[in-house]
XYZ file of C-alpha atoms in Angstrom:
410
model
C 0.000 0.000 0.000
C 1.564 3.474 -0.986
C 1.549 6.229 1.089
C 2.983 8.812 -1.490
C -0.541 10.032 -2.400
C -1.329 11.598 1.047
C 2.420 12.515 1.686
C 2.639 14.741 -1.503
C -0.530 16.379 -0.438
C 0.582 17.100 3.320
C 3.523 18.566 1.493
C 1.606 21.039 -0.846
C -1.391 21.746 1.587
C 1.644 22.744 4.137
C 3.245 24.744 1.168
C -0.145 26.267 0.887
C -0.470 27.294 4.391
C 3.298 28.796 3.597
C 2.064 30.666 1.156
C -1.338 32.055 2.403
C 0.249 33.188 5.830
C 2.927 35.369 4.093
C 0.016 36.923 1.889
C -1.901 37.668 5.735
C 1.455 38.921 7.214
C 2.330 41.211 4.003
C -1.640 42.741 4.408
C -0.323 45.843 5.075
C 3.132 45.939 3.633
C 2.893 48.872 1.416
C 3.113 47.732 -2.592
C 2.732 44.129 -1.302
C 1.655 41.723 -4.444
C -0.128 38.455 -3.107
C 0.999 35.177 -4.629
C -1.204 32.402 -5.053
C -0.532 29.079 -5.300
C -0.869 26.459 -8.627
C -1.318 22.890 -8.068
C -0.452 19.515 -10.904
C -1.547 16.049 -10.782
C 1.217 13.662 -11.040
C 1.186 10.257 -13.233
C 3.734 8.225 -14.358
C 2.847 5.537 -16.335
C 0.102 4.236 -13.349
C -3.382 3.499 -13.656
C -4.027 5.622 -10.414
C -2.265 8.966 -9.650
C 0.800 9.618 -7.368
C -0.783 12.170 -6.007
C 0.231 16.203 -6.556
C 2.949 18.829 -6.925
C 3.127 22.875 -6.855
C 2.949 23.612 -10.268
C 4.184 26.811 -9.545
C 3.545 30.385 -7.400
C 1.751 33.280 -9.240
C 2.122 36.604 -8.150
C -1.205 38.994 -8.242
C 0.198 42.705 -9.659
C -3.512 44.137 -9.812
C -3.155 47.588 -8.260
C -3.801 47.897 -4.586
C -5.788 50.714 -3.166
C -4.287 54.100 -2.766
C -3.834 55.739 0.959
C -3.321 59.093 2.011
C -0.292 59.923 4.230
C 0.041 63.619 3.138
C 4.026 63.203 2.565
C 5.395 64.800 -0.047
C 7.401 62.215 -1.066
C 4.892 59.523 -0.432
C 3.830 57.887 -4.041
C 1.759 55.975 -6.033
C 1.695 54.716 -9.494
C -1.850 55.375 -10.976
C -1.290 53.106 -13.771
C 1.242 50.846 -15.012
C 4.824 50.993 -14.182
C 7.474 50.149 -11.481
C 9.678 53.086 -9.304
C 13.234 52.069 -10.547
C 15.657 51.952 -8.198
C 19.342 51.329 -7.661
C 20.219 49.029 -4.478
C 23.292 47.538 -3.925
C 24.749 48.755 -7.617
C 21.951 46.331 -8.934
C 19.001 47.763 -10.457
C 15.420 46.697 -8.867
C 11.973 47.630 -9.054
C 8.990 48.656 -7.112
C 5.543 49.613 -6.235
C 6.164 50.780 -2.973
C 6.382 54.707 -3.115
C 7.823 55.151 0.322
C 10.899 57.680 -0.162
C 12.580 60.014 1.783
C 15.391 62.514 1.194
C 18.751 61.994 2.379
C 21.568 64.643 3.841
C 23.499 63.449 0.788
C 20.467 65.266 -1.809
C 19.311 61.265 -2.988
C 15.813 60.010 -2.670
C 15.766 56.481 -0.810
C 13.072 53.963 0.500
C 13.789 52.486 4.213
C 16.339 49.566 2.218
C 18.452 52.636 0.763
C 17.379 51.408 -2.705
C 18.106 55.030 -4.585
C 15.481 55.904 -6.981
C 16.314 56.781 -10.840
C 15.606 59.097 -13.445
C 16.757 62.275 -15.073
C 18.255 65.305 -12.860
C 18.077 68.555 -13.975
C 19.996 69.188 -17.261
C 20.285 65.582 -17.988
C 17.852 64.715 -21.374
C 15.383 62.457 -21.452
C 15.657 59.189 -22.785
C 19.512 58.690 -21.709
C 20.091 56.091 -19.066
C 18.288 57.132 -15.904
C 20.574 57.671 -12.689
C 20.105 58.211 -9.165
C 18.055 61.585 -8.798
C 20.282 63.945 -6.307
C 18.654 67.005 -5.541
C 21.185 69.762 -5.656
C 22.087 71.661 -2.376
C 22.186 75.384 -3.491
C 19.563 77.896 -3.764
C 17.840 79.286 -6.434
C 20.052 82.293 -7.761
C 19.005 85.996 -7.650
C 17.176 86.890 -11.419
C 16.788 90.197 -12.712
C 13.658 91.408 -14.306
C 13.070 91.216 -18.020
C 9.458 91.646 -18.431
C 6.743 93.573 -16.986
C 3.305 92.284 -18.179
C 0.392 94.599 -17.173
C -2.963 95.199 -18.392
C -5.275 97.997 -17.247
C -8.578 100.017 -17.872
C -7.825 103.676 -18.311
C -11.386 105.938 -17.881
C -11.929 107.242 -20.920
C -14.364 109.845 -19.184
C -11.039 111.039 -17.026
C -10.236 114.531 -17.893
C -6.919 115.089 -19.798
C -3.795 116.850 -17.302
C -3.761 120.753 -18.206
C -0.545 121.849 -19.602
C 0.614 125.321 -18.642
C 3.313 127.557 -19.760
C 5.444 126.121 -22.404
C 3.451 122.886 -22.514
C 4.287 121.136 -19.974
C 2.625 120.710 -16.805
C 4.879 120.528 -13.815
C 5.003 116.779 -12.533
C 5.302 115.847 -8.807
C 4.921 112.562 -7.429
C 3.197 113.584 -4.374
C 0.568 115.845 -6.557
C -2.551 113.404 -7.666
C -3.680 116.201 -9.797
C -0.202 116.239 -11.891
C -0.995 112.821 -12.933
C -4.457 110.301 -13.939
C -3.346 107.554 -12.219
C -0.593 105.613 -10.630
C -0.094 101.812 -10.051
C 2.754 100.014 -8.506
C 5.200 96.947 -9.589
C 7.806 95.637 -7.858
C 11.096 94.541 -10.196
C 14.526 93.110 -9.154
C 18.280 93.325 -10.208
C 20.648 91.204 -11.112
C 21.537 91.050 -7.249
C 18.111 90.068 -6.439
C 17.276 94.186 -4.406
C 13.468 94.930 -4.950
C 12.758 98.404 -6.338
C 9.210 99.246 -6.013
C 8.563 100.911 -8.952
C 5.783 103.682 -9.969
C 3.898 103.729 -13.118
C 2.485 106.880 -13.696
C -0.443 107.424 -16.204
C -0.991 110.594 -18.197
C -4.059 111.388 -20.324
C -3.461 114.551 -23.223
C -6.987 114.119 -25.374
C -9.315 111.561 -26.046
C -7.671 108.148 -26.910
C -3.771 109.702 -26.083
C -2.175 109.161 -23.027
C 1.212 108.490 -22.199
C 3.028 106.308 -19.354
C 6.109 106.678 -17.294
C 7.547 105.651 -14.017
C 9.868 106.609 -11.144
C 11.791 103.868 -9.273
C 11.710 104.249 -5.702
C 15.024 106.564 -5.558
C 12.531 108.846 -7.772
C 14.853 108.744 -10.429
C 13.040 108.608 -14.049
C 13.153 105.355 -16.420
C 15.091 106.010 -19.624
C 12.110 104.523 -22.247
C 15.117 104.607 -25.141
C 15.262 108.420 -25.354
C 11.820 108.902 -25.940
C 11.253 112.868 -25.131
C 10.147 113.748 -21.204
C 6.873 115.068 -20.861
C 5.610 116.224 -17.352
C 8.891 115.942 -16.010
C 9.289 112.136 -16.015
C 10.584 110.087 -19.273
C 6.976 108.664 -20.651
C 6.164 106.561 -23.678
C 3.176 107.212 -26.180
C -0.391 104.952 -25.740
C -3.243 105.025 -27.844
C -6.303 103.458 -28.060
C -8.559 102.827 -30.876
C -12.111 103.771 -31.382
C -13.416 100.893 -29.471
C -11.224 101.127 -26.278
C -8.587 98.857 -27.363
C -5.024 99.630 -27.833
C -2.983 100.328 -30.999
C 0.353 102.272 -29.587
C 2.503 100.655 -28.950
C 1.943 98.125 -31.238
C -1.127 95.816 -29.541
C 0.761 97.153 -25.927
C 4.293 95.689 -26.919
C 7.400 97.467 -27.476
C 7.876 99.609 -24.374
C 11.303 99.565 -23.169
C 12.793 100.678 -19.789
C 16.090 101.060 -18.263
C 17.591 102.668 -14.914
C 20.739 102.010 -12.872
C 19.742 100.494 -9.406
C 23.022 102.360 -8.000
C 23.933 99.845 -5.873
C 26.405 97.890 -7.640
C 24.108 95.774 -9.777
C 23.617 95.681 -13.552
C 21.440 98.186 -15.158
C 17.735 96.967 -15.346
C 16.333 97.048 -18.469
C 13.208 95.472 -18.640
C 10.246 95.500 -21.616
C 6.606 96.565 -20.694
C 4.233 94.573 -22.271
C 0.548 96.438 -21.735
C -0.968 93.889 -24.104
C -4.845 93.742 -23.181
C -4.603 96.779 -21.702
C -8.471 98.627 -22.829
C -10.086 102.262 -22.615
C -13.064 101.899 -21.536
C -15.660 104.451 -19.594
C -15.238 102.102 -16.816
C -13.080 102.788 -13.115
C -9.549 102.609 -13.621
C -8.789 99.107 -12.716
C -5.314 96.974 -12.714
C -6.451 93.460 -14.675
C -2.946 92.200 -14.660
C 0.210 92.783 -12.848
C 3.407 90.612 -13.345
C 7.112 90.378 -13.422
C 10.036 87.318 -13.902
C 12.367 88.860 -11.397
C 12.671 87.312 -8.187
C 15.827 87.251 -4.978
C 17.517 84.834 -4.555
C 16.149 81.751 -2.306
C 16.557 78.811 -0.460
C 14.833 75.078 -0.841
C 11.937 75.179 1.432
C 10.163 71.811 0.413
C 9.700 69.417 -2.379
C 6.649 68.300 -4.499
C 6.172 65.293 -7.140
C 4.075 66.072 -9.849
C 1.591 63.863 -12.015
C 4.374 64.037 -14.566
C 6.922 62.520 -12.054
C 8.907 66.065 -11.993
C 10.521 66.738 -8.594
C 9.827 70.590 -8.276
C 11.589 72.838 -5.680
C 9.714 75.530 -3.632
C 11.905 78.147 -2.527
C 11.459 80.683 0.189
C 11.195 83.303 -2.999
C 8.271 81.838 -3.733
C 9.781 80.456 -6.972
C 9.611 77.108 -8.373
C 11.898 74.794 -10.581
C 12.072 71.620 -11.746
C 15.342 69.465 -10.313
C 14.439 66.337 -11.707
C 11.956 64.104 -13.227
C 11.805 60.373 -11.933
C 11.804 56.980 -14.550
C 9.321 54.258 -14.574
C 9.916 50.801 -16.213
C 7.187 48.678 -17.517
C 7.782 44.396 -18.614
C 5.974 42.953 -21.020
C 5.258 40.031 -18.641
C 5.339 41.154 -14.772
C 4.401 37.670 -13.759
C 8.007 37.183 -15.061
C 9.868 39.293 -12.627
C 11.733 37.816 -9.695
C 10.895 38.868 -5.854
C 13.975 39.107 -3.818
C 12.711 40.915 -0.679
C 12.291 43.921 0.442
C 9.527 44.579 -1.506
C 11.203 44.687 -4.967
C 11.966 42.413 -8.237
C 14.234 42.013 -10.741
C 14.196 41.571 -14.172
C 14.440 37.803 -15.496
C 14.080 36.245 -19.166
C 10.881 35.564 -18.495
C 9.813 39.427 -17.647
C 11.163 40.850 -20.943
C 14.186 43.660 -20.824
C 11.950 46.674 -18.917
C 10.880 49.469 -21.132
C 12.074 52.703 -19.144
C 10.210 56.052 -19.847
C 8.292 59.206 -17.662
C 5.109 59.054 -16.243
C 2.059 60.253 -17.985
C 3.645 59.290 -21.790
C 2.081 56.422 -23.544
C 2.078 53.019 -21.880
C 3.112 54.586 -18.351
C 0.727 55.644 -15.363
C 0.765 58.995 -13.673
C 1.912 59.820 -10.333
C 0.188 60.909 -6.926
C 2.166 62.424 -4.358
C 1.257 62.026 -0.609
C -0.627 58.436 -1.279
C 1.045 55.064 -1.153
C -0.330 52.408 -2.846
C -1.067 49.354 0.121
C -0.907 45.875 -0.121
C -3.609 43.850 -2.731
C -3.907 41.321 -0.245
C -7.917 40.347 -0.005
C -8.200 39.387 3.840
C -11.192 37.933 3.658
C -10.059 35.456 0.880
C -7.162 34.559 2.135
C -9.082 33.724 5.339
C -11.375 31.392 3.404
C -7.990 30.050 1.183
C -5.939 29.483 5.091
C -9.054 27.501 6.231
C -9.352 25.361 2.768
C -5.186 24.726 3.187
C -6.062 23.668 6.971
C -8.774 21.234 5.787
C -6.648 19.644 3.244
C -4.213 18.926 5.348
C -6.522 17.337 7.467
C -7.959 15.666 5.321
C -4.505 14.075 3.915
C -3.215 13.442 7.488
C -6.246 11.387 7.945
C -5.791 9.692 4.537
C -2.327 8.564 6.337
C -4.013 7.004 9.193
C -6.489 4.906 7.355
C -4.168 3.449 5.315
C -2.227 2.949 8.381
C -5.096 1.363 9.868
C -5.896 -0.742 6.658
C -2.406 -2.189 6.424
C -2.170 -2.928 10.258
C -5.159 -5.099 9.623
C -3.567 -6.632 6.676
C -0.731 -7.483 8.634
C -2.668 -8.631 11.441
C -4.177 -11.583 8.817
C -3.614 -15.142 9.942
């Protein structure tokens, strides 16, 4: 009488518990995959089986839900894809988004596994490498363009000129000017100057503009003759409130020396949109590209997997973008702990690209994706693996019992 029958399935029923209690202890392993288990008959020639085998262990890559954690560099992968990473000079991959930044500027999980892609200045689509945010600070960057639009009231009354034609101009006079609006614009040593913009109106649809910085001292406009006292440039307005001069608001040029040390700041005025209407004088639009200079405050993943810097300047860049891989067959890939794989014949070579672009998913920051384990399943799969075993054990004994008796014959 053979035994083998029951033996081989103690063996995979006990492999089957093995496998359905790592799947319970991994429930909450973030970027967990479950594995299930496959079972094969065996024969050999005999008119009655030999009983089974593990045909093999599947892993489950469905997505698992997405939780919030409201870290910045907490991720997920909405979509397909795998963080790349570099651990141990080997190259692995991932679904668990838990990253932090290092003193060193790299972006590791808890294993030190250093995550990939392209740093700033590096092109896309050359071999991803370790993303190292840099240390400095954003430099100081002087203004270049001033982009403003306005409503001037076209029922304003135009400034009286007196004696040779031109009215005396003074800052501190509201009735030497229409109106006045502020903008504040840097040099190239990142010093604010809050500048003045000073509105003149000579006769229906004709005004002029002009500005003082804060030391009072007039803007150059390229020569363009001084009216009231302060350097001004032509603006006109068509017949129904929009502007013509300068050309659709664009070509007004300014330059003054900050005195300070700095470059000259020369900067073009773009008034583009600007409108006279018989409405309140009204600022639409008021913006500059100068900033100081700043320090990294905090950093923020994007959908598009760009690592962008906030400074304390309240400016922005880009100091990386991270690399996703994808396998033509993830069932291929080889677990080695620690929550990540490696590629294997069976996976394919990975295909390595950004997030968002064709076959790749986008990312969310301050979510990880958690485990796909299905408690309640593998509850009903560790009871099913206890009863088999059962079931086999006893299969043991009866035979047991069965071949006693035989033996027992006389």
């Amino acid at each position: 009488m053979s035994f083998s029958q029951a033996l081989s399935g103690l063996r995979v029923s006990a492999e089957s518990l093995n496998v359905v209690s790592n799947n319970i202890a991994n429930a909450r392993t973030v970027g967990f995959k479950s594995t299930g288990i496959r079972f094969a008959d065996v024969y050999s020639d005999s008119r009655v089986g030999l009983g089974v085998r593990v045909g093999g262990l599947v892993q489950n890559f469905n997505a698992g839900n997405q939780e919030t954690t409201n870290r910045n560099l907490d991720l997920a992968i909405n979509g397909n894809g795998f963080f790349r990473l570099i651990q141990n000079d080997q190259t692995v991959f991932s679904r668990n988004g838990q990253f932090s930044l290092t003193k060193d500027g790299f972006i590791e999980n808890a294993q030190g596994a250093r995550l990939t892609g392209y740093n700033r200045g590096t092109a896309q689509g050359t071999a991803p490498e370790a993303i190292r945010i840099p240390a400095d600070g954003i430099s100081a960057q002087r203004t270049n363009n001033v982009d403003a639009s306005f409503n001037l009231d076209s029922r304003a009354e135009a400034i009286a000129a007196t004696g040779a034609g031109n009215q005396t101009f003074s800052p501190d006079d509201p009735n030497s000017y229409s109106y006045v609006s502020n903008v504040s614009v840097y040099d190239s040593l990142g010093t604010r100057h809050d500048v003045r913009m000073f509105f003149f109106k000579h006769d229906d649809n004709e005004w002029s503009v002009g500005f003082l910085t804060d030391q009072d001292q007039p803007l150059d406009p390229n020569a363009i003759p001084v009216q009231y006292d302060v350097a001004t440039q032509p603006v006109e307005f068509a017949a129904d409130g929009t502007i013509v001069v300068p050309d659709n608001g664009v070509g007004i040029a300014y330059n003054f020396d900050p005195q300070n040390g700095a470059d000259p700041v020369n900067f073009a005025l773009n008034l583009t949109g600007t409108t006279q209407f018989a409405n309140n004088f009204e600022v639409a639009a008021l913006a500059q590209d100068g900033y100081t200079s700043g320090s990294l405050l905090r950093l923020s993943v994007n959908e598009q997997g760009q690592i962008v810097g906030t400074y304390n300047n309240d400016q922005q860049q880009v100091l990386g973008t991270l690399a996703l891989a994808t396998f033509r067959n993830n069932e291929g890939l080889r677990a080695i702990g620690n929550n990540v794989w490696v590629e294997t014949g069976n996976s394919g070579a990975p295909i390595v690209g950004v997030p968002g672009e064709a076959q790749f998913g986008q990312i969310a920051s301050g979510v990880v994706e958690a485990s796909n384990v299905d408690l309640n399943q593998e509850l009903v799969d560790l009871i099913i693996a206890q009863r088999n075993y059962q079931a086999n054990a006893q299969s043991i004994r009866t035979q047991d019992e069965v071949l006693q008796t035989t033996v027992n014959l006389r």
